[in-house]
PDB file of C-alpha atoms in Angstrom:
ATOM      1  CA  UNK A  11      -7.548 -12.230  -3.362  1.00 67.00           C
ATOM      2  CA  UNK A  12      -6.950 -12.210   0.353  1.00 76.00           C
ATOM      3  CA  UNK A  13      -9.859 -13.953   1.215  1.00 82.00           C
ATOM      4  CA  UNK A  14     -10.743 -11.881   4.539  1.00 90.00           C
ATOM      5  CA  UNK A  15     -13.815  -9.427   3.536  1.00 96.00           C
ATOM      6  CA  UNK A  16     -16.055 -11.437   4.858  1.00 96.00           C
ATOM      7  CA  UNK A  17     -14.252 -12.163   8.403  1.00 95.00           C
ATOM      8  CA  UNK A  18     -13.877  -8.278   7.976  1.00 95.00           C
ATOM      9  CA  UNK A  19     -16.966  -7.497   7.489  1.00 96.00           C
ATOM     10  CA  UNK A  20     -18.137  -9.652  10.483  1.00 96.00           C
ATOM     11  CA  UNK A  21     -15.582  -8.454  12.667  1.00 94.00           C
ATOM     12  CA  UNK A  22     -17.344  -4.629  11.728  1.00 94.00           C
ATOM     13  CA  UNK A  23     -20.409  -5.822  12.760  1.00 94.00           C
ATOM     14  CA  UNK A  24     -19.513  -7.051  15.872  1.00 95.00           C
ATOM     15  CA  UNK A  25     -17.753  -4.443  16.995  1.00 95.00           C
ATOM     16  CA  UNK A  26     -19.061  -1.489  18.802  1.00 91.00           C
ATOM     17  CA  UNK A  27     -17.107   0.900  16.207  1.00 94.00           C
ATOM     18  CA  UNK A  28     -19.281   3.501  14.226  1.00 94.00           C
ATOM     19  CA  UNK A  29     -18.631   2.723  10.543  1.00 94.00           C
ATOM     20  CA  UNK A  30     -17.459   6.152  10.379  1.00 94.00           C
ATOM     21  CA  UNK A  31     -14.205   5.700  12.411  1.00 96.00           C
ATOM     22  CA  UNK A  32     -13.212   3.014  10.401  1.00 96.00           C
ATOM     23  CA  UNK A  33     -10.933   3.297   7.670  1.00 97.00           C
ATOM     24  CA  UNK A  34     -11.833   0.344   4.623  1.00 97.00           C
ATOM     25  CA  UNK A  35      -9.953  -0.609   1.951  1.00 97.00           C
ATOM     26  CA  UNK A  36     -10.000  -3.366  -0.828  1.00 98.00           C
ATOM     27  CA  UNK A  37      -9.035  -3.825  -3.952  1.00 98.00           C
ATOM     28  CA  UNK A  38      -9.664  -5.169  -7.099  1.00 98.00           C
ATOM     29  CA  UNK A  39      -7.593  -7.980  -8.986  1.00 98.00           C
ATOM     30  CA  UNK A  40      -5.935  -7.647 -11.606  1.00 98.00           C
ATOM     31  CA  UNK A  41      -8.422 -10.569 -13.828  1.00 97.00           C
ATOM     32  CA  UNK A  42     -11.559  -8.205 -13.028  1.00 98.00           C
ATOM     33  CA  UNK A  43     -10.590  -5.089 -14.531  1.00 98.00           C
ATOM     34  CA  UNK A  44     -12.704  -5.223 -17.766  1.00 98.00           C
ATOM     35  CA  UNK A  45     -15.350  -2.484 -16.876  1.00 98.00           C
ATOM     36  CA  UNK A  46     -18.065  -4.372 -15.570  1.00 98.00           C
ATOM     37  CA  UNK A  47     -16.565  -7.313 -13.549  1.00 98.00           C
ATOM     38  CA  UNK A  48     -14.244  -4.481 -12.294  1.00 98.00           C
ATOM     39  CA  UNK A  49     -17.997  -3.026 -11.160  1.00 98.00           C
ATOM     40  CA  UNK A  50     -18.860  -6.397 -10.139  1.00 98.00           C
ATOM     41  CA  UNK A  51     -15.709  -7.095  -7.973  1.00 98.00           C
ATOM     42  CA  UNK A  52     -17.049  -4.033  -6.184  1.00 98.00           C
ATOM     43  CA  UNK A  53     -20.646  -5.017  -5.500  1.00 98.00           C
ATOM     44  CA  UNK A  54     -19.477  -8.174  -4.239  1.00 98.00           C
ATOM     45  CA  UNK A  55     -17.192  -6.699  -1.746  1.00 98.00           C
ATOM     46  CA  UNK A  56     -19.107  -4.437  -0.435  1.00 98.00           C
ATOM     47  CA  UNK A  57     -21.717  -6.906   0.236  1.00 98.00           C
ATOM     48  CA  UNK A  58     -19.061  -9.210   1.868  1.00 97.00           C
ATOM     49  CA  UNK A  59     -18.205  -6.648   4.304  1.00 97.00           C
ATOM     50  CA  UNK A  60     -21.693  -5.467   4.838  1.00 97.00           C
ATOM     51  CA  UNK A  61     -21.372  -1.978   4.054  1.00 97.00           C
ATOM     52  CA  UNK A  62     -22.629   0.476   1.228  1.00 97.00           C
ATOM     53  CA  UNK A  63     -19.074   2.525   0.917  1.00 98.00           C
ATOM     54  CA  UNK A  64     -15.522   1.774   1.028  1.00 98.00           C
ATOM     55  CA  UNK A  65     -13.296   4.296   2.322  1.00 98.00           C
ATOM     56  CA  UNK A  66     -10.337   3.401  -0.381  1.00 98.00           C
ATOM     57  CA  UNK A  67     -10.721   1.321  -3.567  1.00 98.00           C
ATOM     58  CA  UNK A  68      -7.496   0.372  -5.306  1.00 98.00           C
ATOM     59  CA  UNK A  69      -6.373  -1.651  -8.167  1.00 98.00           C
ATOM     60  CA  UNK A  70      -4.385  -4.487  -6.897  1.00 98.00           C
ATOM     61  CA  UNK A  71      -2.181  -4.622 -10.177  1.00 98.00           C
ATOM     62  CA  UNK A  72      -2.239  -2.440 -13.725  1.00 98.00           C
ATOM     63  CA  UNK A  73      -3.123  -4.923 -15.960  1.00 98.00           C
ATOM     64  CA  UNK A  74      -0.395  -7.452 -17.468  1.00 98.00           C
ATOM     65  CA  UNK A  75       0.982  -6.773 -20.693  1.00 96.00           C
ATOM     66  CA  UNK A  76      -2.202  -3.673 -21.442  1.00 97.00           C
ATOM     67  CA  UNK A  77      -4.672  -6.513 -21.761  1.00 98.00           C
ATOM     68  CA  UNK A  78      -7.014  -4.346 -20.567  1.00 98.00           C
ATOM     69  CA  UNK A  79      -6.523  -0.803 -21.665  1.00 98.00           C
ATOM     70  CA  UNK A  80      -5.611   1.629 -18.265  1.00 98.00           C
ATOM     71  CA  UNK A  81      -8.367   4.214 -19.544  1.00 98.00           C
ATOM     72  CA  UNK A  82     -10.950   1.207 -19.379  1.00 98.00           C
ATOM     73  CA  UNK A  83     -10.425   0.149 -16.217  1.00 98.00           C
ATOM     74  CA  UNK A  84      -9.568   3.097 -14.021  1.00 98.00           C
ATOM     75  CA  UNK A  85     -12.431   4.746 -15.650  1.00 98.00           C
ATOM     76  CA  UNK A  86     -14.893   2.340 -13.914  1.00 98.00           C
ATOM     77  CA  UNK A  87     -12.707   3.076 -11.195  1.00 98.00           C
ATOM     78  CA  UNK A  88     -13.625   6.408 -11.194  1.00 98.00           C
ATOM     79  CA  UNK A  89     -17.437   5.469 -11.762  1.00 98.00           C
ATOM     80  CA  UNK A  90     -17.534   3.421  -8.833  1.00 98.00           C
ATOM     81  CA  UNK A  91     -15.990   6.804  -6.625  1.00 98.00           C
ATOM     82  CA  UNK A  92     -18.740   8.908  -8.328  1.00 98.00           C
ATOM     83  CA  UNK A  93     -21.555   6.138  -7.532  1.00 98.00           C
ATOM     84  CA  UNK A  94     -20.713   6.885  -4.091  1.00 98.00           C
ATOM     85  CA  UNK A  95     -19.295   3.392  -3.464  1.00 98.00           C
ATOM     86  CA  UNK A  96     -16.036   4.693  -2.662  1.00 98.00           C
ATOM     87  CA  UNK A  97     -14.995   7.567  -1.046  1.00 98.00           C
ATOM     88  CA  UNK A  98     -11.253   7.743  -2.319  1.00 98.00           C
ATOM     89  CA  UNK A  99      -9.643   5.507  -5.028  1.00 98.00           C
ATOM     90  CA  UNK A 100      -6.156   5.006  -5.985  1.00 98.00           C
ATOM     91  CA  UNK A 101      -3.468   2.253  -7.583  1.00 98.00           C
ATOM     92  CA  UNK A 102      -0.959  -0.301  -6.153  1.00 98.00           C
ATOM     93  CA  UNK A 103       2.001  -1.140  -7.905  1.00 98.00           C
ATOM     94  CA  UNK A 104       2.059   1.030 -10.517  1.00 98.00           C
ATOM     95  CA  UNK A 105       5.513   2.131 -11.998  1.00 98.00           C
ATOM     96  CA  UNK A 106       6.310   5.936 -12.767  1.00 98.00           C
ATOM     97  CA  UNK A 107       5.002   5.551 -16.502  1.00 98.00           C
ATOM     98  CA  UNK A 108       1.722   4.190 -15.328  1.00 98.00           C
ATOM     99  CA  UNK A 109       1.447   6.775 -12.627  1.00 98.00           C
ATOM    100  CA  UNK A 110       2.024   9.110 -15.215  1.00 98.00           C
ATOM    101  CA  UNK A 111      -0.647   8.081 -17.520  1.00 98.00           C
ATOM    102  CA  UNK A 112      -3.191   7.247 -14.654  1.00 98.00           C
ATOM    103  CA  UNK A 113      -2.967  11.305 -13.750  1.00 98.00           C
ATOM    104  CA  UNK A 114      -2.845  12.063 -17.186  1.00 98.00           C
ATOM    105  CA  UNK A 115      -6.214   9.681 -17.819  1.00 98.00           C
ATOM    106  CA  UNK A 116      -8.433  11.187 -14.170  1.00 97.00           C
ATOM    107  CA  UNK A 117      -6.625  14.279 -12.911  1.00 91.00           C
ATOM    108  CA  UNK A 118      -3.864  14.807 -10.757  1.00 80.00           C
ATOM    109  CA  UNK A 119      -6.561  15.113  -7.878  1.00 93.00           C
ATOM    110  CA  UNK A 120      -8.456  11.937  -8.995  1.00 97.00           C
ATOM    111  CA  UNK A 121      -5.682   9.525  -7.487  1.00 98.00           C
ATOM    112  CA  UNK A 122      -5.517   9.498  -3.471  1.00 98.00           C
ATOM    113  CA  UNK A 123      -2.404   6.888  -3.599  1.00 98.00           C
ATOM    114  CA  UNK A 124       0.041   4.926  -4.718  1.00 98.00           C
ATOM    115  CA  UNK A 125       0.179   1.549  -2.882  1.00 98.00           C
ATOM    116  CA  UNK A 126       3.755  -0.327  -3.309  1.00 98.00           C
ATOM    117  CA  UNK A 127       6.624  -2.681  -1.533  1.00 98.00           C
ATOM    118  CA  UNK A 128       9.059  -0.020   0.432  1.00 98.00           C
ATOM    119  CA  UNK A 129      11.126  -1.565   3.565  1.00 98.00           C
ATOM    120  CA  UNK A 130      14.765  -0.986   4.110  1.00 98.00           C
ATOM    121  CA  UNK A 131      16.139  -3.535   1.820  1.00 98.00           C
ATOM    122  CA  UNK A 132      14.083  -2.157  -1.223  1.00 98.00           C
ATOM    123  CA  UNK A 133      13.469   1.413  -0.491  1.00 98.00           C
ATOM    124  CA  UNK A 134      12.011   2.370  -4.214  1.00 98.00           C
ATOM    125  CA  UNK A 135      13.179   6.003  -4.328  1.00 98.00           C
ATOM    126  CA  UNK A 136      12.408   6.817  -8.260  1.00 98.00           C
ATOM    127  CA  UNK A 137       8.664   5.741  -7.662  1.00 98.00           C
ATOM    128  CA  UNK A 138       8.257   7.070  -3.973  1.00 98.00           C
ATOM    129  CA  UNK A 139       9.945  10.420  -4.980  1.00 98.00           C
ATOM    130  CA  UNK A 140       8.135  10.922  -8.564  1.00 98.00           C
ATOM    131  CA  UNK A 141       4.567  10.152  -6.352  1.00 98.00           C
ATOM    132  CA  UNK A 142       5.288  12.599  -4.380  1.00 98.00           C
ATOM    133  CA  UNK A 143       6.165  15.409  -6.325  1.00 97.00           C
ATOM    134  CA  UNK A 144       2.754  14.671  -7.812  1.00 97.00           C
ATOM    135  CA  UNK A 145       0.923  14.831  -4.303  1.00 96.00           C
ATOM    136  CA  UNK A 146       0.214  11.199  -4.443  1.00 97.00           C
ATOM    137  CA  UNK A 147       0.373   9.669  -1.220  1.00 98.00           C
ATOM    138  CA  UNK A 148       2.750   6.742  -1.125  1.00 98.00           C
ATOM    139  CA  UNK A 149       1.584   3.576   0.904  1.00 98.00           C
ATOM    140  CA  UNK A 150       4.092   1.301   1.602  1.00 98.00           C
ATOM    141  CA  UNK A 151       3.467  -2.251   1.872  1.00 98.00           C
ATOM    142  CA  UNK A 152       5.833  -4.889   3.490  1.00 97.00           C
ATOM    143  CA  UNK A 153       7.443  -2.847   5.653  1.00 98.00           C
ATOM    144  CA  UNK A 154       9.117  -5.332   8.116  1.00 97.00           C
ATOM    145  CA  UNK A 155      10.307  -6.801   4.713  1.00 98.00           C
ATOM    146  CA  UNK A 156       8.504 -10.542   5.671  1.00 96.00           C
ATOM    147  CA  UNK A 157      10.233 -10.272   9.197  1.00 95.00           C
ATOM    148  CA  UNK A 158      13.975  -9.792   7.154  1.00 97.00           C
ATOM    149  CA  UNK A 159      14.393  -6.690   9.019  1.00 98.00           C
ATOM    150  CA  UNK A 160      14.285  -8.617  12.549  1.00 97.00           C
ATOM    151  CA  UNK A 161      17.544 -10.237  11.739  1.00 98.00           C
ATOM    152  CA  UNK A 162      19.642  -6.653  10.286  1.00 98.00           C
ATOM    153  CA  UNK A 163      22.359  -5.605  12.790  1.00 98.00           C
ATOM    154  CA  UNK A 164      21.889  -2.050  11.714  1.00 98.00           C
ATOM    155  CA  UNK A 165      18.262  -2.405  12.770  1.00 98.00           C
ATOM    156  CA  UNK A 166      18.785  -4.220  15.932  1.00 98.00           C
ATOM    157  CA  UNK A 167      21.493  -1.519  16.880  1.00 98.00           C
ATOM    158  CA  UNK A 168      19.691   1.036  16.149  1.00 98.00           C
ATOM    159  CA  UNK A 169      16.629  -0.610  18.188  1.00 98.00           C
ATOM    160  CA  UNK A 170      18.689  -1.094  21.365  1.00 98.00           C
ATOM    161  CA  UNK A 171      19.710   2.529  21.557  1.00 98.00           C
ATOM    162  CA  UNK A 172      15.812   3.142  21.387  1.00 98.00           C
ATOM    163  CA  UNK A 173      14.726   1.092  23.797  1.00 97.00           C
ATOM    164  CA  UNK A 174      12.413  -0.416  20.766  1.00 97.00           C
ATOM    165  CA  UNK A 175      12.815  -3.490  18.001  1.00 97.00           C
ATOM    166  CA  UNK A 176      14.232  -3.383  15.099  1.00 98.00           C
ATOM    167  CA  UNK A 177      10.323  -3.744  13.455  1.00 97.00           C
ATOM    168  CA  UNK A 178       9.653  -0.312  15.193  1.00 98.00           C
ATOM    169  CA  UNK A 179      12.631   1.416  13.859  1.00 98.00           C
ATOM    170  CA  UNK A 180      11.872  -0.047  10.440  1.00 98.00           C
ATOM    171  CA  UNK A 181       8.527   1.562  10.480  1.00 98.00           C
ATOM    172  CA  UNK A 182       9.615   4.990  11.958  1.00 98.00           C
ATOM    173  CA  UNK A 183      12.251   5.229   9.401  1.00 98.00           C
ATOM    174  CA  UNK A 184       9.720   4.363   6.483  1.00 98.00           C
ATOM    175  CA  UNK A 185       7.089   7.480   8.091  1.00 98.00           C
ATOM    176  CA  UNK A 186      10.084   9.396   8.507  1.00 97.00           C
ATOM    177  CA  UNK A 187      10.560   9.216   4.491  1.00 98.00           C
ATOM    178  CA  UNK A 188       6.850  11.115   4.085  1.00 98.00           C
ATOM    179  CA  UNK A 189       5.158   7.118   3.830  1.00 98.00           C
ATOM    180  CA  UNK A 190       2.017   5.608   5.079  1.00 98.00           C
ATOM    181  CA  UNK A 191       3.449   2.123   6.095  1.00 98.00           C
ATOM    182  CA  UNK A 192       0.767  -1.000   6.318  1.00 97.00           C
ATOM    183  CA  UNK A 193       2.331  -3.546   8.286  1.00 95.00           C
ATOM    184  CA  UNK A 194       0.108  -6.585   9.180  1.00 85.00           C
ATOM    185  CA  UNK A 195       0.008  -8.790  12.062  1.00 80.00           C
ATOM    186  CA  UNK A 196      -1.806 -11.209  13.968  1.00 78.00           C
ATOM    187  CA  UNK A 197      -0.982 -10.700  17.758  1.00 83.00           C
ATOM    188  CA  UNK A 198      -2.263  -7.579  19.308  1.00 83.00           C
ATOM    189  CA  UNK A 199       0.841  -6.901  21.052  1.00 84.00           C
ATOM    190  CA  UNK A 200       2.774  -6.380  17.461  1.00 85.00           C
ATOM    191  CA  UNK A 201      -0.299  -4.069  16.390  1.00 88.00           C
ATOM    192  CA  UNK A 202       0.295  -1.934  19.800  1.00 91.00           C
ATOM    193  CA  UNK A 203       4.019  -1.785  19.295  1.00 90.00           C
ATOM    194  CA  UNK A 204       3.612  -0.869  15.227  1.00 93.00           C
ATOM    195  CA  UNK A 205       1.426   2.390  16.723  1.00 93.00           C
ATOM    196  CA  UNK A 206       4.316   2.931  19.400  1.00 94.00           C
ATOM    197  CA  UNK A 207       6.831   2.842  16.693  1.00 96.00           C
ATOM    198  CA  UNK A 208       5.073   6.538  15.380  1.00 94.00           C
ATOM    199  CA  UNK A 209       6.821   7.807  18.658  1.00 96.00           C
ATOM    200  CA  UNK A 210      10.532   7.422  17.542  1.00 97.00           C
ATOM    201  CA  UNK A 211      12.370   9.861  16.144  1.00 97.00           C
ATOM    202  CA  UNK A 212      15.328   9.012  14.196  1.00 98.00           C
ATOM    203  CA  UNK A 213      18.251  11.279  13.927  1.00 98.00           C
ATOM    204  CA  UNK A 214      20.068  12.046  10.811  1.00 97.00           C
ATOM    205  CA  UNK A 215      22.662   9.351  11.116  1.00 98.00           C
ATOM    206  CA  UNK A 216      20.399   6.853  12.269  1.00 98.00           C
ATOM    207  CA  UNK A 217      18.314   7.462   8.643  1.00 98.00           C
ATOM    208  CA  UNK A 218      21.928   7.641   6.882  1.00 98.00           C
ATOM    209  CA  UNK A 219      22.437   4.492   8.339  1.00 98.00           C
ATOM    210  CA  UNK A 220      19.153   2.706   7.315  1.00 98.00           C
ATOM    211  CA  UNK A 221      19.327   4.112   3.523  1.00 98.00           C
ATOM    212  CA  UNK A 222      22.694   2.288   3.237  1.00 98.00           C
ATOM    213  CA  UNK A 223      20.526  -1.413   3.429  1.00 98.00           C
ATOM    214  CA  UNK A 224      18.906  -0.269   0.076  1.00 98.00           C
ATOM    215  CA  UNK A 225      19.815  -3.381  -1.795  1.00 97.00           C
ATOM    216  CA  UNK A 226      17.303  -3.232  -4.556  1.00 97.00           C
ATOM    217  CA  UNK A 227      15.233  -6.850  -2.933  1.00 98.00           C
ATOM    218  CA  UNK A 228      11.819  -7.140  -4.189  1.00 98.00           C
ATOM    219  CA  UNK A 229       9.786  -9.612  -2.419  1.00 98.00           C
ATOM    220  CA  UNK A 230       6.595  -9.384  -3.729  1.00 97.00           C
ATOM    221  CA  UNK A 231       7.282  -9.801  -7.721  1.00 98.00           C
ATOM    222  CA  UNK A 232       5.084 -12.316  -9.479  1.00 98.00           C
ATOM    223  CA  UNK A 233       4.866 -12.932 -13.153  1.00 97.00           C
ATOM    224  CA  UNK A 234       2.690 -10.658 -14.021  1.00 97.00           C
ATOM    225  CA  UNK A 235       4.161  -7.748 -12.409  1.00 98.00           C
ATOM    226  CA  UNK A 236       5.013  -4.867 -14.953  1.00 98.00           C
ATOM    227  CA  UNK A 237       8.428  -3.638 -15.704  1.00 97.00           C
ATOM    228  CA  UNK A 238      10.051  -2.323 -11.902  1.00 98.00           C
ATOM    229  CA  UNK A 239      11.960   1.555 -12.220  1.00 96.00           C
ATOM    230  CA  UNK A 240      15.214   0.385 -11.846  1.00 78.00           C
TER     231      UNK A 240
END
């Protein structure tokens, strides 16, 4: 869907980095989840990247409206982990029913995460919480909310009396809440500052402060998206 493995997969290879110190994850959208183009989706990005194992497969979406039944699909999933083609797998987007029934389907073990949109404008406690009572891990995507958290006065504030930017205290407050946060970026200096911001160490206030931006905004929310925990 993204279109990078193969730049990826290049970038690996030219690299002086043992596969083994790097972390690799893909998914798999949500029109190849019948069993075997789920399978196929799998082959083909592995070859893409030029490597034998991924370190994290996940499904990119459940599957609109149950086209394809959830025990079909994640139970390729869970053929492709015991192939050996991937050493974890996991879900993205997946509401509290369909985290429920995905542990119900492979295990309460089976599942290494929960992938979904968590920044301070949509902060998704029912799902983050109910993940985490199960021992999923949560990975939040979008947490510099599209850049939106650049522009909050509470963030800025917060970022002066830190010496930092307001994208630094966005991500320390998201790790702070028990969350792997995946922000993106192109410039090297924004990937050095998103590793500083693990340094910062918000104080009760400040994270009192941050959950009052909750405002319920969902960026990432196409039509085929399944029914949000309110």
């Amino acid at each position: 869907m993204y279109g990078n493995e193969s730049d990826v997969g290049a970038a690996i290879a030219e690299s002086d980095l043992s596969r083994k110190d790097i972390f690799l994850t893909t998914k798999v959208w949500y029109d190849r989840l019948e069993p075997q183009a789920l399978k196929a989706s799998v082959d083909e990005s592995l070859a893409k990247l030029g490597t034998d194992y991924l370190d994290l497969l996940l499904i990119h979406w459940p599957s609109p409206d149950d086209a394809v039944p959830m025990a079909d699909y994640l139970g390729a999933l869970r053929d492709v982990r015991q192939a050996g083609k991937a050493r974890h797998i996991g879900v993205s987007n997946f509401t509290i029913a369909q985290v429920d029934q995905a542990v119900e389907l492979l295990g309460a073990d089976a599942l290494l995460t929960n992938q979904v949109e968590v920044h301070p404008f949509l902060q998704n406690h029912k799902v983050v919480e109910h993940c985490q009572r199960l021992g999923l891990t949560v990975t939040g995507y979008m947490p510099l909310a599209v850049g939106k958290v650049m522009k909050d006065d509470t963030l800025k504030r917060i970022a002066d009396d830190h010496g930092a930017t307001p994208a630094q205290i966005a991500l320390a407050w998201v790790v702070s809440r028990g969350i792997v946060a995946i922000p993106s970026s192109t410039k090297a200096k924004n990937l050095q500052g998103n590793i500083e911001a693990l340094r910062i160490e918000l104080s009760q206030a400040e994270r009192d402060a941050i959950a009052a931006l909750d405002r319920g905004e969902r960026i990432a929310d196409p039509d085929f998206a399944p029914n949000w925990d309110a």
